[in-house]
mmCIF file of N, CA, C and O in Angstrom:
data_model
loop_
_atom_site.group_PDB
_atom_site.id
_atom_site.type_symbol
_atom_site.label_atom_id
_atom_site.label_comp_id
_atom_site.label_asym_id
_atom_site.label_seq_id
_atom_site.Cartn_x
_atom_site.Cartn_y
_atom_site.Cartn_z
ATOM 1 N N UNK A 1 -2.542 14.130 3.225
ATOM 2 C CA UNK A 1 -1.405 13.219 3.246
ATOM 3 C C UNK A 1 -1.719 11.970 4.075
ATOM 4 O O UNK A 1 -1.241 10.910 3.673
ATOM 5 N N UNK A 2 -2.484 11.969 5.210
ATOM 6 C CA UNK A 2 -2.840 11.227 5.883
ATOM 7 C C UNK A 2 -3.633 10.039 5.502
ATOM 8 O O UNK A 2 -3.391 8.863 5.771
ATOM 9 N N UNK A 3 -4.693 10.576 4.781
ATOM 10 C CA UNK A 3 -5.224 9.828 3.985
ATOM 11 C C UNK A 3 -4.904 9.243 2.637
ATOM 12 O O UNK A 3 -5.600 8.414 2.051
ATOM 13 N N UNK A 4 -3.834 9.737 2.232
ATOM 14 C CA UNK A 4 -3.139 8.871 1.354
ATOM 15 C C UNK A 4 -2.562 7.959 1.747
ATOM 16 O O UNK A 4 -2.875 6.904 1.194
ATOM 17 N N UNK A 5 -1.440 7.866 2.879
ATOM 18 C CA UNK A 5 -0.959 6.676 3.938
ATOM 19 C C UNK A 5 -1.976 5.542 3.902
ATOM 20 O O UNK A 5 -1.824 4.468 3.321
ATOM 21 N N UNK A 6 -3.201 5.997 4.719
ATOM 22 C CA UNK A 6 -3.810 4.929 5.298
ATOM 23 C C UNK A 6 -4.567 4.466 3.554
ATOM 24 O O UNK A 6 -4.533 3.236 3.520
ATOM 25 N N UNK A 7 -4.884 4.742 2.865
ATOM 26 C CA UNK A 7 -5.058 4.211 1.407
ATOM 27 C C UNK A 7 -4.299 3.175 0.917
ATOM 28 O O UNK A 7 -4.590 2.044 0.529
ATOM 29 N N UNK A 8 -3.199 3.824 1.018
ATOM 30 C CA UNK A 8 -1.897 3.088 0.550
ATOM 31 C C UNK A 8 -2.045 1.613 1.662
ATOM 32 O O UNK A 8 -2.229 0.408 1.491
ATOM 33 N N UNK A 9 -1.906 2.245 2.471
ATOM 34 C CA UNK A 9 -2.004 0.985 3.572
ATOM 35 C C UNK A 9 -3.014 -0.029 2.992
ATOM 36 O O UNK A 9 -2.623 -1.122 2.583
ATOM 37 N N UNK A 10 -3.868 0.210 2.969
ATOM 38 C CA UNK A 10 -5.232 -0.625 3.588
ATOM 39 C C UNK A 10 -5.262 -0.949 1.774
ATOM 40 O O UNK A 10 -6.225 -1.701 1.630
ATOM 41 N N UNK A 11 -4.825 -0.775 0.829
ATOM 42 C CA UNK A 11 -4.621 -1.390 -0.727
ATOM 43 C C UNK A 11 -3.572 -1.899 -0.663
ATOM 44 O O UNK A 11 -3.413 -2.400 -1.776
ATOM 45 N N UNK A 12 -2.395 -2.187 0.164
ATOM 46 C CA UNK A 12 -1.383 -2.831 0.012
ATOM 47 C C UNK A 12 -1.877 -4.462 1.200
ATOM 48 O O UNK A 12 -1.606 -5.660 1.113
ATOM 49 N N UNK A 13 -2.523 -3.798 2.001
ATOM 50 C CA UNK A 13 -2.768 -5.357 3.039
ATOM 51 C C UNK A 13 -3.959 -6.294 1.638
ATOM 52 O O UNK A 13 -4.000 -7.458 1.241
ATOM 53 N N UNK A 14 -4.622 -5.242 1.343
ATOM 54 C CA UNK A 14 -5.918 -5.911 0.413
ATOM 55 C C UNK A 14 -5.080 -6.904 -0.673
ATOM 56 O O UNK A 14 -5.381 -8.045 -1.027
ATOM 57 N N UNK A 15 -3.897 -6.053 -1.089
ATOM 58 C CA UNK A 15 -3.336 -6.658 -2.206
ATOM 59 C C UNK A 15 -2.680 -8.052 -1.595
ATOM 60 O O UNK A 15 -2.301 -9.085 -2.147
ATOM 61 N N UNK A 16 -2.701 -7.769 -0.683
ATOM 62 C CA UNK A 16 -1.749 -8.929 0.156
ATOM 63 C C UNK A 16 -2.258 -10.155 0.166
ATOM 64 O O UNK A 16 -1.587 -11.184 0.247
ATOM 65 N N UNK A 17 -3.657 -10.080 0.071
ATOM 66 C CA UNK A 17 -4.558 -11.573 0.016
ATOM 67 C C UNK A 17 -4.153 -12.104 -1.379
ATOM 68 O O UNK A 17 -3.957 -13.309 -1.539
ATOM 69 N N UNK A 18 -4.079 -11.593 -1.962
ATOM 70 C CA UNK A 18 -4.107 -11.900 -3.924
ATOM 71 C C UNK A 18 -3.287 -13.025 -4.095
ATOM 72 O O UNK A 18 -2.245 -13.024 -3.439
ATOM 73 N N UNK A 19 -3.527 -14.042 -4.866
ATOM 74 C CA UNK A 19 -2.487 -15.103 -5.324
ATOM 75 C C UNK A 19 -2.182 -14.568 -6.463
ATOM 76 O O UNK A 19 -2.664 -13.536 -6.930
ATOM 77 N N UNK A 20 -1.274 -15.344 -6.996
ATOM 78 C CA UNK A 20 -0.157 -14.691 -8.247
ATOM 79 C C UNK A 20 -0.964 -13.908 -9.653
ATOM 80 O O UNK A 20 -0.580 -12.950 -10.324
ATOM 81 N N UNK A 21 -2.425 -14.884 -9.789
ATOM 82 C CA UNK A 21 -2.813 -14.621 -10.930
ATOM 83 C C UNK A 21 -3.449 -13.422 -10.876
ATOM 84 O O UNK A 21 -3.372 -12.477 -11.660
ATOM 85 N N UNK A 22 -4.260 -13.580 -9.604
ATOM 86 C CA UNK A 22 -5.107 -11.949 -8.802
ATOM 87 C C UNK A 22 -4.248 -11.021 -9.300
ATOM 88 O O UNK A 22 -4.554 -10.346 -10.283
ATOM 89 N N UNK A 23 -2.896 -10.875 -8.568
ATOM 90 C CA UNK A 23 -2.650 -9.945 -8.621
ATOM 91 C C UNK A 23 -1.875 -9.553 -9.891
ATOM 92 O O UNK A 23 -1.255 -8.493 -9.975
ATOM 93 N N UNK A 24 -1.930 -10.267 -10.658
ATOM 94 C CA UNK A 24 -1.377 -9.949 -11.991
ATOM 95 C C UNK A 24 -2.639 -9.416 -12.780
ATOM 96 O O UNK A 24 -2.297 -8.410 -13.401
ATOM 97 N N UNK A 25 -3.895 -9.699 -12.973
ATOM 98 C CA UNK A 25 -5.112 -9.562 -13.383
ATOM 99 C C UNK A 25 -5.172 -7.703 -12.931
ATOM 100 O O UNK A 25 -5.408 -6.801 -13.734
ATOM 101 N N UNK A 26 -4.936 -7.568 -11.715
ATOM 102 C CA UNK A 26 -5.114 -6.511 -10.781
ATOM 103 C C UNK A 26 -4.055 -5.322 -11.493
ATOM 104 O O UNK A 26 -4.277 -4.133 -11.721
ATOM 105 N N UNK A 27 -2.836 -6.140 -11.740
ATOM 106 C CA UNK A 27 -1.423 -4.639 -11.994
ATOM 107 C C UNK A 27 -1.857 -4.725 -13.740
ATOM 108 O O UNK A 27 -1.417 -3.753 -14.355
ATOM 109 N N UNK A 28 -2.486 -5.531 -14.434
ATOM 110 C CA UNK A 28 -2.544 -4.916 -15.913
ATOM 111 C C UNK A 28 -3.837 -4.121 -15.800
ATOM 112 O O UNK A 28 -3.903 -3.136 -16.535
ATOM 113 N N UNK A 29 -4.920 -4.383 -14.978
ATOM 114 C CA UNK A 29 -5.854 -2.843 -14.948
ATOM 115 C C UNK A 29 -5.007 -1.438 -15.027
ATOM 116 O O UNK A 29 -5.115 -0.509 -15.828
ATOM 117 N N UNK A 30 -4.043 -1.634 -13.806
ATOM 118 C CA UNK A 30 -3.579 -0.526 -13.367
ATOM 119 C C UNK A 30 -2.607 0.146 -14.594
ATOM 120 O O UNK A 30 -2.280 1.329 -14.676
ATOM 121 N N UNK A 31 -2.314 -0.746 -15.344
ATOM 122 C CA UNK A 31 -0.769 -0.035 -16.091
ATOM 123 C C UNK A 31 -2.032 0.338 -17.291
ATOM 124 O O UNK A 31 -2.026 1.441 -17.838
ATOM 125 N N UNK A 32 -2.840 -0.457 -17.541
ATOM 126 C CA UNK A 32 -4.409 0.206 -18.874
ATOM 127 C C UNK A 32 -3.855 -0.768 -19.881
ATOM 128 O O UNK A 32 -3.741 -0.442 -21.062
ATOM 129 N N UNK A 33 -3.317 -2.618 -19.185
ATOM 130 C CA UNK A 33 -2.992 -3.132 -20.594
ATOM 131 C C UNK A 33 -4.152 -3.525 -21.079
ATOM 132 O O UNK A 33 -4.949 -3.617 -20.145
ATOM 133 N N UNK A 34 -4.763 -3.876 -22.365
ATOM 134 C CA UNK A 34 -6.235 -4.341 -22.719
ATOM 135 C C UNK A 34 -6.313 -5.749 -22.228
ATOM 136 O O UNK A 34 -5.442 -6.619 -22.265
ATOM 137 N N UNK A 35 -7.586 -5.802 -21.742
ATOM 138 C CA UNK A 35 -8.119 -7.267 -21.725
ATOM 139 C C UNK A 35 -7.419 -8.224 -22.908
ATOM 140 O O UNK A 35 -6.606 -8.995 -22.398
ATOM 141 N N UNK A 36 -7.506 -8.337 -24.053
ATOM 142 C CA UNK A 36 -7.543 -8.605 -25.134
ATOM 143 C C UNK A 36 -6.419 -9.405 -24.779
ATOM 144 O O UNK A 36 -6.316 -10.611 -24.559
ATOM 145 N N UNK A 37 -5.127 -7.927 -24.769
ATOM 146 C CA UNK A 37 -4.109 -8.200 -24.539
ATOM 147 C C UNK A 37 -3.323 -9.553 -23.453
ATOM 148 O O UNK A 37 -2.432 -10.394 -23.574
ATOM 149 N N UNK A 38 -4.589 -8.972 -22.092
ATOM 150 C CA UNK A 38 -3.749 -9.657 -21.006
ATOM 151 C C UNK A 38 -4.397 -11.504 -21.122
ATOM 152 O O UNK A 38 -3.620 -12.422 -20.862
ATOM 153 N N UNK A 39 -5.833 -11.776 -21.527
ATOM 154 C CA UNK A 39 -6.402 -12.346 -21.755
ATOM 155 C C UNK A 39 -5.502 -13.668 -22.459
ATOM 156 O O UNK A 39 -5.480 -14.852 -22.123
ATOM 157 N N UNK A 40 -4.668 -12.839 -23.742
ATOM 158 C CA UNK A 40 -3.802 -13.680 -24.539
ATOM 159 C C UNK A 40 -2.325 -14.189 -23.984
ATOM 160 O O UNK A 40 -1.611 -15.151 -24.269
ATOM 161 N N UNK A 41 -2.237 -13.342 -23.272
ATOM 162 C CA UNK A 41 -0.837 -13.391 -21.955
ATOM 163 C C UNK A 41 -1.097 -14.702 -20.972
ATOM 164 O O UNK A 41 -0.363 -15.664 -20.743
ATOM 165 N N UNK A 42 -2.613 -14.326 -20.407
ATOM 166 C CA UNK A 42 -2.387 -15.266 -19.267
ATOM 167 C C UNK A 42 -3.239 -16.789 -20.273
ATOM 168 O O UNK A 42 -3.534 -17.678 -19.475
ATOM 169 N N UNK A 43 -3.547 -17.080 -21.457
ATOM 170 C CA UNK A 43 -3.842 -18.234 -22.080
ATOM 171 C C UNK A 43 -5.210 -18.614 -21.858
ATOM 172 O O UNK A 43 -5.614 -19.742 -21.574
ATOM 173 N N UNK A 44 -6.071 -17.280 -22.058
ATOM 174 C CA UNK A 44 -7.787 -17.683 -21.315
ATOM 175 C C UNK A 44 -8.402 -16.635 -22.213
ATOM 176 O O UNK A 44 -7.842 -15.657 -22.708
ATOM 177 N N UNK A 45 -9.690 -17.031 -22.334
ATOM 178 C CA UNK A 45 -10.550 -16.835 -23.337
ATOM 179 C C UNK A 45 -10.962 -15.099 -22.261
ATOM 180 O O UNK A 45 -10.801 -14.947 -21.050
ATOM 181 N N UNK A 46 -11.403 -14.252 -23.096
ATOM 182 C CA UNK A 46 -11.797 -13.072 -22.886
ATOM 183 C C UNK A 46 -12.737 -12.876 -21.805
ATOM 184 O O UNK A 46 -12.673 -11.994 -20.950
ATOM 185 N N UNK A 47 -14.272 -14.452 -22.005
ATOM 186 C CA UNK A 47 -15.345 -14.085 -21.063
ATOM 187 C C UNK A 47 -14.270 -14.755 -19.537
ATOM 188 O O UNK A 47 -14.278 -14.400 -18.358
ATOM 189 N N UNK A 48 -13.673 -15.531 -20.064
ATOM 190 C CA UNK A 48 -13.276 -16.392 -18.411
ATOM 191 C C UNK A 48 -12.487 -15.148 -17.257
ATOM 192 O O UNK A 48 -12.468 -15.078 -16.028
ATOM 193 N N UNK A 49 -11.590 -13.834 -18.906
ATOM 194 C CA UNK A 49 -11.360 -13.001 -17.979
ATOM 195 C C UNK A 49 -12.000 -11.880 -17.044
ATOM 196 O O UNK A 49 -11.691 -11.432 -15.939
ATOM 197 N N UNK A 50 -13.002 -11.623 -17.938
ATOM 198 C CA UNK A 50 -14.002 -10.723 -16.974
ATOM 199 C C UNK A 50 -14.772 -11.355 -16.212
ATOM 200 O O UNK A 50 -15.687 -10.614 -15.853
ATOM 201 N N UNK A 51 -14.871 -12.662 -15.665
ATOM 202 C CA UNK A 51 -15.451 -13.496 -14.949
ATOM 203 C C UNK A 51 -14.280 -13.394 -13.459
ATOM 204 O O UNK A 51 -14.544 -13.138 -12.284
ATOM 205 N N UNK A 52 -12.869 -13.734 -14.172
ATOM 206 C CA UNK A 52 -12.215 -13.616 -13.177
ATOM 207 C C UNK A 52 -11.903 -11.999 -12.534
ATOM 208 O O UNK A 52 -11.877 -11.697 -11.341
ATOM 209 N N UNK A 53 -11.695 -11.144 -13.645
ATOM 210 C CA UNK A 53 -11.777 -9.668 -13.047
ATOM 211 C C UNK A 53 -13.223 -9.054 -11.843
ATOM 212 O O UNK A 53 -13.123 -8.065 -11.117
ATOM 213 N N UNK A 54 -14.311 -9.855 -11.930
ATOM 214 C CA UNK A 54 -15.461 -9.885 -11.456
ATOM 215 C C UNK A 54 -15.060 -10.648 -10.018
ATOM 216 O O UNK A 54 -15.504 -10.216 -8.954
ATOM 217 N N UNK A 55 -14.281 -11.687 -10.071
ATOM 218 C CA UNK A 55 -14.284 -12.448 -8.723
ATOM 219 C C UNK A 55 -13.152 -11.157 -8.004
ATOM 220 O O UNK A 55 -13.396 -10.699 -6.887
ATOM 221 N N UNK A 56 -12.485 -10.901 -8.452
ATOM 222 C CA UNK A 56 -11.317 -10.219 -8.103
ATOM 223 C C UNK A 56 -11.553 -9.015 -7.368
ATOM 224 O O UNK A 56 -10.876 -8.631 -6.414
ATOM 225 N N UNK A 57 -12.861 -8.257 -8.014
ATOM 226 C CA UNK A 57 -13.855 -6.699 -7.544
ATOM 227 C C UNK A 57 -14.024 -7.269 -5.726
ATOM 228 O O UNK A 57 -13.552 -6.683 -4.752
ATOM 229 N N UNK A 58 -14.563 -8.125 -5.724
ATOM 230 C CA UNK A 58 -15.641 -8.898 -5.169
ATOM 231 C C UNK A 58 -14.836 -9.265 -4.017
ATOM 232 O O UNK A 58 -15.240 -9.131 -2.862
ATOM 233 N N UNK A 59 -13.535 -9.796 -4.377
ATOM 234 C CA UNK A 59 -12.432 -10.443 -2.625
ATOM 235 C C UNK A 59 -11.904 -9.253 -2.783
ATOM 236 O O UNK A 59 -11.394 -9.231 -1.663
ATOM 237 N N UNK A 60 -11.484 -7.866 -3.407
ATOM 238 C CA UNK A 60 -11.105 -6.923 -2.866
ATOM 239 C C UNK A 60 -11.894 -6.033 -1.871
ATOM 240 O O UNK A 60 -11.410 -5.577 -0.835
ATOM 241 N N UNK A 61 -13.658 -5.762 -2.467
ATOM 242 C CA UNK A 61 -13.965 -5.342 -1.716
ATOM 243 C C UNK A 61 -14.461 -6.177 -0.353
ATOM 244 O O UNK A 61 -15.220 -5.513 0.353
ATOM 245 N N UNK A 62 -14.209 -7.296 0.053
ATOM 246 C CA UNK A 62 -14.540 -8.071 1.142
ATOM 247 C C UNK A 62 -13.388 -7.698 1.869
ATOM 248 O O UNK A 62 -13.437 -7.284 3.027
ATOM 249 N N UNK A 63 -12.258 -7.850 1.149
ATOM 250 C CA UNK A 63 -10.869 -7.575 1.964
ATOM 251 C C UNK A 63 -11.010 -6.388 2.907
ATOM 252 O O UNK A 63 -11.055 -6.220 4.125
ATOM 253 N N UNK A 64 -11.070 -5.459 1.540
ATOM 254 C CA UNK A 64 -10.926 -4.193 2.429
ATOM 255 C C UNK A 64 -11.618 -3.781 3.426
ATOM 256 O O UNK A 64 -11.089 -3.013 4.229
ATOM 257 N N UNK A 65 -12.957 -4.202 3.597
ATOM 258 C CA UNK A 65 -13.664 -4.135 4.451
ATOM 259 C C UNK A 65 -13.669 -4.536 5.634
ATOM 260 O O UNK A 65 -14.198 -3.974 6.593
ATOM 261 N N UNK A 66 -12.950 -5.746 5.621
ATOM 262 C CA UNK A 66 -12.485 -6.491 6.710
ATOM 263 C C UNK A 66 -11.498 -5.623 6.990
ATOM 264 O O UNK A 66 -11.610 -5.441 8.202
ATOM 265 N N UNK A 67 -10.398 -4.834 6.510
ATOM 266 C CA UNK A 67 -9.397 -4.270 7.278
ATOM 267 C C UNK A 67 -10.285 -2.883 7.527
ATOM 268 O O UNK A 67 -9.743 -2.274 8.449
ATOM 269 N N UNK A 68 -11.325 -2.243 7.093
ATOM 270 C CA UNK A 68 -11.461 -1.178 7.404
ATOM 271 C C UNK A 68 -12.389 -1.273 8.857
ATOM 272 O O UNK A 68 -12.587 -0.424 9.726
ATOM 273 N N UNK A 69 -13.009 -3.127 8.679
ATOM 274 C CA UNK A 69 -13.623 -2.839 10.440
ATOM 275 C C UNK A 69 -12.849 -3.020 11.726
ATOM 276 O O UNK A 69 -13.256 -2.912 12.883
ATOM 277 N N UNK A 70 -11.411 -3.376 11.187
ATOM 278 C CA UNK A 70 -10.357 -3.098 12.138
ATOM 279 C C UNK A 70 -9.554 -1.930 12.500
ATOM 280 O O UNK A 70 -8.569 -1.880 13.238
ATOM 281 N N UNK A 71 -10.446 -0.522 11.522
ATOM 282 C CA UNK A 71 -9.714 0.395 11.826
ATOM 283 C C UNK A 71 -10.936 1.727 12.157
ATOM 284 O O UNK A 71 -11.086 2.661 11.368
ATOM 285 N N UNK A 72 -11.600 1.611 13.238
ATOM 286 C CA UNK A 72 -12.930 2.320 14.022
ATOM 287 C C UNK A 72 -12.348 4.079 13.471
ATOM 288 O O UNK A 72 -11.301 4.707 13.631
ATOM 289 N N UNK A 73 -13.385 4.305 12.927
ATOM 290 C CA UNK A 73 -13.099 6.077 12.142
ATOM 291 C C UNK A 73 -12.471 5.792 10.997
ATOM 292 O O UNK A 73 -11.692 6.693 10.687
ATOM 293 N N UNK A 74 -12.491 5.151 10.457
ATOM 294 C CA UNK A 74 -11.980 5.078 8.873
ATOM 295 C C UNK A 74 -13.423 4.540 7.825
ATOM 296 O O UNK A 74 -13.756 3.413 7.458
ATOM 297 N N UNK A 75 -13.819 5.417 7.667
ATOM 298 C CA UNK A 75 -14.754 4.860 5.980
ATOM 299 C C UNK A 75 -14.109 4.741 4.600
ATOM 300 O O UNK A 75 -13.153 5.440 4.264
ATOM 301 N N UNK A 76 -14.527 4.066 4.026
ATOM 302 C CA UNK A 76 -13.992 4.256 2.492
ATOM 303 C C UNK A 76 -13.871 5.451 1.961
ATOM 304 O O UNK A 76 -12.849 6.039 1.607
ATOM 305 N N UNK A 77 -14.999 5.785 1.923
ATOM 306 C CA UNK A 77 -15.526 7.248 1.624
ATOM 307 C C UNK A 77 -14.428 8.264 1.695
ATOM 308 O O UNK A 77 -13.626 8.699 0.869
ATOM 309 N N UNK A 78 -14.641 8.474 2.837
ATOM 310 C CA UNK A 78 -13.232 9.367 3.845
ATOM 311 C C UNK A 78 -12.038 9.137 3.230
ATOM 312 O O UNK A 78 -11.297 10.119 3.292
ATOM 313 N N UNK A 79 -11.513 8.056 2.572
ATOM 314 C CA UNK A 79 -10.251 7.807 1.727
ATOM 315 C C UNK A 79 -9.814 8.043 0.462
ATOM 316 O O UNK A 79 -8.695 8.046 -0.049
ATOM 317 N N UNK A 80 -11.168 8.286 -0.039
ATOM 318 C CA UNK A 80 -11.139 8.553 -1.533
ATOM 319 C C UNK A 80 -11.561 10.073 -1.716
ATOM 320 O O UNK A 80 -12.134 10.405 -2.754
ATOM 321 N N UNK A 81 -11.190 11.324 -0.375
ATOM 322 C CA UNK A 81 -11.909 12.749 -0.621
ATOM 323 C C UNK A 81 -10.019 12.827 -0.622
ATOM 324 O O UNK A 81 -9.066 12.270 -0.077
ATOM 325 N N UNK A 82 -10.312 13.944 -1.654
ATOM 326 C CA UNK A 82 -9.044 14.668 -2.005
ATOM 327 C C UNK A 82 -7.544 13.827 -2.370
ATOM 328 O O UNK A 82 -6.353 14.111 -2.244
ATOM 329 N N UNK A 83 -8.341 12.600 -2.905
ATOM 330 C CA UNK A 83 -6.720 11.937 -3.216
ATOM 331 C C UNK A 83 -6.204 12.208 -4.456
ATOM 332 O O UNK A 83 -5.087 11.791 -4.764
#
């Protein structure tokens, strides 16, 4: 349970950096809408979106990292056993 908290946590501060489009790019992964789909939604060609889904990998995992070296005994690792 604990480690679901601090998950939750430390993906909600990450999400927190995101500007509007990030995080819209970010919640149609999550719901499984298709590229195709979201691609035609947000008015951009398919490669520009996996270009931007690529920048997006990339400031999440910088983010998180940055909050995880503010939190001494927390690995990634450690967050993702038994969730």
């Amino acid at each position: 349970f604990e480690r679901r908290m601090a998950l939750s946590e430390i993906l909600e501060q990450a999400g927190a950096t995101l500007n509007d489009r990030e995080q819209e790019i970010m919640n149609a992964g999550l719901t499984q809408e298709s590229n195709v789909d979201l691609a035609d939604r947000l008015g951009i060609e398919i490669n520009a979106l996996h270009q931007a889904q690529a920048r997006l990998r990339i400031k999440l995992k910088e983010s998180i990292s940055q909050i995880l070296a503010q939190r001494p005994g927390i690995e990634l690792d450690d967050l993702f056993q038994e969730v």
